[in-house]
Short mmCIF file of C-alpha atoms in Angstrom, two decimals:
data_model
loop_
_atom_site.label_atom_id
_atom_site.label_comp_id
_atom_site.label_asym_id
_atom_site.label_seq_id
_atom_site.Cartn_x
_atom_site.Cartn_y
_atom_site.Cartn_z
CA GLN A 1 0.44 0.15 -0.24
CA ALA A 2 1.18 3.64 -0.91
CA GLN A 3 2.38 5.69 2.29
CA LEU A 4 3.92 8.72 2.47
CA VAL A 5 7.22 9.35 4.16
CA GLU A 6 8.22 13.13 5.63
CA SER A 7 11.50 14.34 6.24
CA GLY A 8 13.99 17.75 6.97
CA GLY A 9 12.54 17.88 10.22
CA GLY A 10 15.31 19.28 13.35
CA LEU A 11 16.47 21.35 15.56
CA VAL A 12 16.77 25.18 14.38
CA GLN A 13 16.85 28.23 16.52
CA ALA A 14 14.44 30.66 16.43
CA GLY A 15 14.32 32.67 13.30
CA GLY A 16 16.05 30.55 10.96
CA SER A 17 14.80 27.89 8.50
CA LEU A 18 13.48 24.54 7.59
CA ARG A 19 12.17 22.33 4.44
CA LEU A 20 9.63 19.75 5.01
CA SER A 21 9.53 16.70 2.14
CA CYS A 22 7.21 14.68 1.98
CA ALA A 23 7.07 11.58 -0.30
CA ALA A 24 4.83 8.44 -1.30
CA SER A 25 6.24 5.70 -1.29
CA GLY A 26 3.81 4.34 -3.70
CA ILE A 27 1.06 5.52 -5.84
CA ILE A 28 -2.11 7.46 -4.55
CA PHE A 29 -4.93 7.64 -6.77
CA ARG A 30 -8.10 10.61 -7.07
CA ILE A 31 -5.82 12.95 -5.11
CA LYS A 32 -7.69 16.51 -3.88
CA ALA A 33 -4.99 17.75 -1.82
CA MET A 34 -1.98 17.27 -0.06
CA GLY A 35 -1.31 19.19 3.23
CA TRP A 36 0.92 19.20 6.86
CA TYR A 37 -0.81 19.14 9.72
CA ARG A 38 0.63 20.07 13.21
CA GLN A 39 0.15 17.20 16.55
CA ALA A 40 1.60 17.92 20.37
CA PRO A 41 1.14 15.56 23.09
CA GLY A 42 -2.63 15.04 24.32
CA LYS A 43 -3.82 17.67 21.71
CA GLN A 44 -5.62 17.79 18.53
CA ARG A 45 -3.91 17.31 14.47
CA GLU A 46 -4.55 20.62 13.02
CA LEU A 47 -4.16 22.30 9.67
CA VAL A 48 -0.73 24.11 9.25
CA ALA A 49 -0.46 24.29 5.60
CA ARG A 50 -2.91 22.77 2.93
CA ILE A 51 -2.31 22.54 -1.04
CA THR A 52 -5.37 21.20 -3.91
CA THR A 53 -4.65 19.43 -7.31
CA GLY A 54 -5.16 22.56 -9.15
CA GLY A 55 -2.32 24.54 -6.85
CA SER A 56 -4.21 26.68 -4.73
CA ALA A 57 -3.07 26.47 -0.99
CA ASN A 58 -4.15 27.54 2.73
CA TYR A 59 -2.21 28.43 5.31
CA ALA A 60 -3.25 28.42 9.37
CA ASP A 61 -2.58 31.93 10.80
CA SER A 62 -0.12 30.84 12.82
CA GLY A 63 2.34 30.50 9.57
CA LYS A 64 0.53 32.69 7.20
CA GLY A 65 3.75 34.87 5.59
CA ARG A 66 6.00 32.23 7.11
CA PHE A 67 5.54 29.07 5.36
CA THR A 68 4.38 28.50 1.71
CA ILE A 69 3.41 24.78 1.03
CA SER A 70 4.53 23.59 -2.84
CA ARG A 71 3.85 20.24 -5.38
CA ASP A 72 7.23 19.11 -7.08
CA ASP A 73 5.75 16.39 -10.15
CA ALA A 74 8.68 15.38 -11.05
CA GLU A 75 9.23 14.24 -7.82
CA ASN A 76 6.47 13.76 -6.19
CA THR A 77 6.45 15.70 -3.35
CA VAL A 78 5.09 18.06 -1.36
CA SER A 79 7.20 20.92 0.49
CA LEU A 80 6.66 23.08 3.96
CA GLN A 81 8.88 26.11 3.58
CA MET A 82 9.37 27.10 7.08
CA ASN A 83 10.36 30.64 7.43
CA SER A 84 11.61 32.82 10.49
CA LEU A 85 10.90 29.85 12.80
CA LYS A 86 10.16 29.95 15.97
CA PRO A 87 9.69 28.72 19.36
CA GLU A 88 6.15 28.02 19.49
CA ASP A 89 6.35 26.13 16.37
CA THR A 90 7.76 23.57 17.80
CA ASP A 91 5.74 20.12 17.28
CA VAL A 92 5.58 17.14 15.07
CA TYR A 93 4.41 17.36 11.75
CA TYR A 94 2.33 15.50 10.05
CA CYS A 95 2.44 15.07 6.14
CA ASN A 96 -1.18 13.83 4.77
CA ALA A 97 -2.75 12.86 1.10
CA ASP A 98 -6.58 13.22 0.95
CA THR A 99 -7.92 11.82 -1.84
CA TRP A 100 -12.06 10.88 -3.36
CA GLY A 101 -11.04 7.54 -1.27
CA GLN A 102 -9.52 7.14 1.83
CA GLU A 103 -6.83 9.26 3.51
CA TYR A 104 -2.93 9.15 3.21
CA TRP A 105 -0.34 9.79 6.55
CA GLY A 106 2.35 10.00 7.31
CA LYS A 107 4.68 8.91 10.84
CA GLY A 108 5.72 12.81 11.41
CA THR A 109 8.80 14.80 11.45
CA LEU A 110 9.72 16.58 14.77
CA VAL A 111 10.41 20.38 14.62
CA THR A 112 12.48 21.60 16.85
CA VAL A 113 12.76 25.41 17.62
CA SER A 114 15.11 26.56 20.73
CA SER A 115 15.16 30.59 22.08
#
């Protein structure tokens, strides 16, 4: 079965940047959109950014103006460029593929922003 694999997380100082990438290990059919979500322990998973197959993107207010989501069809990946990172951005970030069938989720990549 197709899987999503995230990469690019790590430790960065406040004000720095990271680029998260998500690659599908197999073919995902009937995709609507792909996105990035975050989830802290004991809290609900929440949207960070989402991009449709047509290229329309939306962002949570917390990342608006700092984060950019993009697709690379040639590499079959979706990425999240995270600039001007803040300590409150620290979390586990999950890649999501929303299809007309099931949803797919990656296992997550940890982003830690130090002050």
